[in-house]
Each structure stands twice: as structure tokens, then as C-alpha cells.
């Protein structure tokens, strides 16, 4: 007969002296002290989400939960580190055994212990983007694909395709058809690359970042003993920013949360804005359906913004049908200043208003680093970058490189520079190296040929192809070389005179560069929008040399002084709304609030029954306005100059129409000259 033996519980650890009821508001307290079981915490913008999670961990520890039985999942290591540091300040418990970190770091930790169960050694390498690119390149080289003959997707583009398919659970065919339709005709060549890439990773004992999620999930699904071990260990699971989870992350949480289902997810459905990178809005919306009897806690007290801004924000998000209804309530007193609705004549006036108002606010005592300019897409910052540069206002950009420093801007400019200066070796070699099968050595040989012919010294060249098509080029790249020569021909008129800059840009994009961008850059659409903006900017110039000089001067100012000055001193933040999420400023300017700009043109004509794209755009607008603490400026140009059709009328964003007029104050902007 077996003998009964009981492990006695250790004496209780000393509890902290936290007075939870007094240190938290009523809604926060309810969530922090929630009983075991599934819980959905809807934490509105500026409502103390991090504070709620931190105190929840402290509360569990105070109630005798062993740190090793708590799993805290975040989206950044910084967030996890800050929360755990705060917990250690709150409670007299050792938290080193608490599992806290990003989904990927937790996946890596599990795989390091059990990787051999799915065919990897525990010492596997984790590839970064550059490593992944090189491995993918070797897979392509070993395949039957010849990228020197056709515009095959570059390794980084393939990596994004495969990643999106894995994180969304969609078939690769569907991903290519919906997101990369210009490569759909190559699907039969792309699919074997994905299979070979997976095998190559295993052969080299390497994993990419997606594997840290996918392989962990596979491990737990295929091996019951390991799955049950971690299910027993993680008695309480807490998840930050749950609205940003993708399919893999949600499945991992659901699997680890069985059978106790002590899963608390914290997030804000109104700030779900990352579907383009695989986040699934349905995860948070359908949580109550997946977790029967889940408790819902709504935290609505906002500690960030003045009442006038919050009233506007509540009205802005109200039209969305797919949401958990909430009403942000202010904790701050009235400021007696409504959000400013600022119609302006054109993009240049918009930039001038923003710059002048920034200087006025600085004179009123608001530091530059307490102000931000937000926009839907990076290219919409071009005129503002130029205006701030002209006025000597330092700025930092978090949405990407400064406009004129970007590779695709420099690429297009290289064609124009060569057309204007036939001895520009750097420009010539830059665009030659874009061609499939043309490397640095070929570019150098072709440059030597060019300098040896009459075209290099002629003041005017009526037909570049007369010279270039005589050069010896790689046979596989002959057609691309021909197209390049013909594109250069379009940059001059029949008399050998240089075309206007806008005409040149159109020819370069349509001739060779659009195809190159599709294969080279994962974010093709965004870069194309940049080039369209550059084309519109160029319409004010007839002389190519004047235009190129302006580009060079602005780029030179960017590189030579502005960046360092901004890094060393206070500076205005220029950011896309996506990059601004989670941040706050005293003053926020939201620009380009016109139809087709914000909301983005791609979603306006969508035929989805649930209007999911448009609703995400509205959530993005909501994120933008809730970044503001004291003052909010909503700006929309009425006109967009166009050299072909004159002034193009711009309609204000429908998001502005959604808000009652009494919640904003209109500013009439006039010109003082």
C-alpha cells in the first residue's frame, strides 16, 4: 500500500504594505484584484495601463503566487524590464524567477531547452534581418531561379512574404495575390523557395524571429509532456497590448493558458492599428467568446489629456461599429481651449503654419521636444521638413530617414544628375547597379566605355541609346540595359534639351524604376507615394539644375547639421502615427487631414462589408489625437498645386466631419504678404 506524504507549505512571504484601494482608481483596483479566471482589461488611452499591469503582478505576489508561476508577455523588452523594475520597488519579493519578456524571448527560452524535440540543436543561431537575407540569397542561388533574367523578389521581400503568411495563418498564395499581386505570376517559383528556405534553416541549425513563435507553438502542440509542464508552471498569464497580437501569439497564449485559464489580457481595441504587419483585431474583439465567463474591466479615466481633447477623441472613434464602447473621462481640469481646426490653402501654407506656430509656442514656454507633428504616411512630412530646415528649427524624425536621404529618392535623382552632368560617375554607377546581373565591376567597365565615347563630353546628347547600346553588357541583362538607355532618352527632348524635372521623374519611374522598386523593397507602396510627392514638389521647377541644387542643399543641411543639432538639443518630433503610439506630447499637430491622405486612399473604396480597413484608419486617427496633452491642431490643405490641371481641390477628411462642430475651434489662416 502506498504511503501518503505531504509537502508542507513554506511560511508566507512578507506581504508588501501597498494600499491598493488608495493607490488605484476604482476601475484599476477592480482589474488588479480580479479573482482567478479569464479577464479582459480594456484600458483606454492614457488610463494607466502599465500601472494596472504592474500592480496586478504585485497583487499576485502579495497573495502567495510564486514568481515562477507568473508569465508576463509584452511587445518590447523595455516594457517588460520597466514593469518588473517597478514591481521590485513595490513589493519585498525576489522576482528573478518571474517569466517576463517579449513573446519572442519567451519562445527562445523554451526552445533552448527542448529544440532537439523538433529537429534543432539547442545551440541554434537566431538570424537577424541581414542573416536572413544572406541565407535566403543562398537558397535562391541554389534554385532554378535566375534573378539576372527576371525581376525576381529580393531576399528581404521574400522574407516579408513568408513572415506574413506564417503570422496570419494565410496561405502563401493568398498573401502574394493580396499584398504582392505584381509577383503572382512568379508564384510557382516562389513556393519552392519557401520550402527550401525552411530546410536550409534546419540544415544550418538556424531560426529566424518568426520561428521563435512558430516552432514554440509546434513544440507544444506535438509534445504533450512539454505542453503540460508549462501549462502547470504558468498558473497566471498576463499579456500587454493584446490588441496587437497576431494569430501565432494568440494561439500560444490560449495553449499555455489551459487548463486553468487564468489569462488576463490588457489592451485597447481602439488602438489596434497594425493589421498590415499581421496583427489580428479579432483577437481582442472575440476574447470573451473564446474564454467563456471572462470578466471584462474597462478603465476609462484618462490622466494625459485635457477634457476638450478627450471629448473630441470620444466623438472621433464613436462611428466605429466594431469596438468595445468606452468613454474616456478626464482627470485634468478644463484648459478652455478647444482643438484647433485649421484649413489652409495648400501644403506649403500648412508647413508655414506649423513652423510659425511652433516658434510661437516655444516663446510661450513650451519646449520644442514637447511638440510633435504627426502624419499618416512618411512622405507627407516633406514640405514640413523643408520649412523647419529653412527656419532653423531642429527636428527629429521617428518615421524613417529624412526625406531626401532615402535610397529611392537618391536613386531617382541619380538618373537626373547624370542627364544634367554627363561626367557624374557616382550617379551613373548607382543606376547601372540597379539592373539585374550588373554588379560593381560591370558598372566600372561601362563607365570606362562611356568616358571613352563622344557622349561623355558633348554638351547635348539627343539620344543616349545611340551610344549606350553599342557597349558590351552581360547577355542576360541586355534587355534591361536597352530599357535603361531608352529611359535616359526620355530625359531630353528632340533638340537635346533637358526635360522639366516632373517629366523626368515620370519617365524614370515608368521606364525602369518602378519594376526595380517592386523587387527590391518590401514597402513598395510607401516608397511609390514618396516619389509621387517628389514629383509634385518638382512641378514648381522648370530648370533641372535648379531642382537638383535645391535637393542637394536640403539633403546637405539634413546630413551636415540638423541631425546632430537635433540629437544634442531639444527638437520637434516628426512621426507617423504608427510610430507615435504609446507616446505623448503637450502639443500635437496632425497634418494632411484630407480624403485620400487620412484616411488612406486604398481603404476609401474598399468593398468589405465590415469596412475593416476604414475602421482601422479611424482608430489610427484616434491614436493621433490622443497623443496630445494640452493642445491639438488638426490641419487640412484645401488645394494641391498641379502643373497639369492647376489647383486640385482637396476634401477635408471624413474623420473631421464625424465630430460635431462645437468640439473644435476653426482658425482662419491668412498670409501676411
Short mmCIF file of C-alpha atoms in Angstrom, two decimals, residues 147-154 406-418 425-444 446 474 476-485 487-488 491 507-521 527 531:
data_model
loop_
_atom_site.label_atom_id
_atom_site.label_comp_id
_atom_site.label_asym_id
_atom_site.label_seq_id
_atom_site.Cartn_x
_atom_site.Cartn_y
_atom_site.Cartn_z
CA UNK A 147 17.27 36.68 -60.90
CA UNK A 148 19.59 38.07 -63.56
CA UNK A 149 16.97 37.30 -66.20
CA UNK A 150 13.77 38.40 -64.47
CA UNK A 151 12.76 40.79 -61.71
CA UNK A 152 12.51 38.16 -59.01
CA UNK A 153 11.71 39.36 -55.46
CA UNK A 154 14.79 40.26 -53.44
CA UNK A 406 16.10 57.92 -48.56
CA UNK A 407 17.54 55.41 -51.03
CA UNK A 408 14.70 55.60 -53.55
CA UNK A 409 14.86 59.41 -53.65
CA UNK A 410 18.60 59.24 -54.29
CA UNK A 411 18.09 56.52 -56.90
CA UNK A 412 15.70 58.60 -58.98
CA UNK A 413 17.88 61.68 -58.55
CA UNK A 414 20.88 59.75 -59.92
CA UNK A 415 19.24 59.47 -63.36
CA UNK A 416 18.50 63.19 -63.36
CA UNK A 417 22.00 64.09 -62.18
CA UNK A 418 23.58 62.10 -64.98
CA UNK A 425 30.42 58.88 -62.26
CA UNK A 426 28.66 58.28 -58.92
CA UNK A 427 25.22 58.83 -60.43
CA UNK A 428 25.98 56.62 -63.45
CA UNK A 429 27.24 53.70 -61.39
CA UNK A 430 24.33 53.99 -58.95
CA UNK A 431 21.62 53.42 -61.55
CA UNK A 432 23.61 50.83 -63.50
CA UNK A 433 23.94 48.66 -60.39
CA UNK A 434 20.15 48.54 -60.14
CA UNK A 435 19.94 46.33 -63.22
CA UNK A 436 19.72 42.54 -62.73
CA UNK A 437 23.14 40.98 -63.28
CA UNK A 438 25.03 44.31 -63.19
CA UNK A 439 27.49 44.48 -60.30
CA UNK A 440 30.20 46.96 -59.32
CA UNK A 441 32.74 45.56 -61.81
CA UNK A 442 30.31 45.76 -64.74
CA UNK A 443 29.36 49.31 -63.73
CA UNK A 444 33.03 50.33 -63.70
CA UNK A 446 30.58 50.56 -68.57
CA UNK A 474 26.08 40.79 -69.84
CA UNK A 476 21.31 38.04 -69.59
CA UNK A 477 20.93 41.74 -68.79
CA UNK A 478 20.80 43.05 -72.36
CA UNK A 479 17.05 43.78 -72.33
CA UNK A 480 17.31 45.68 -69.06
CA UNK A 481 20.23 47.70 -70.45
CA UNK A 482 18.17 48.58 -73.51
CA UNK A 483 15.29 49.75 -71.34
CA UNK A 484 17.68 51.87 -69.28
CA UNK A 485 19.07 53.53 -72.42
CA UNK A 487 14.59 55.73 -70.37
CA UNK A 488 17.56 58.08 -70.45
CA UNK A 491 15.01 62.76 -70.21
CA UNK A 507 9.84 58.77 -67.25
CA UNK A 508 12.31 57.28 -64.75
CA UNK A 509 9.61 55.63 -62.68
CA UNK A 510 7.69 54.27 -65.64
CA UNK A 511 10.79 53.26 -67.58
CA UNK A 512 12.85 51.23 -65.13
CA UNK A 513 12.49 52.26 -61.52
CA UNK A 514 9.01 51.03 -60.67
CA UNK A 515 9.95 47.45 -61.58
CA UNK A 516 13.16 47.77 -59.58
CA UNK A 517 11.31 49.05 -56.50
CA UNK A 518 8.79 46.21 -56.62
CA UNK A 519 11.53 43.61 -56.46
CA UNK A 520 13.87 45.47 -54.10
CA UNK A 521 11.75 47.00 -51.33
CA UNK A 527 8.09 54.41 -51.49
CA UNK A 531 8.13 59.52 -55.38
#
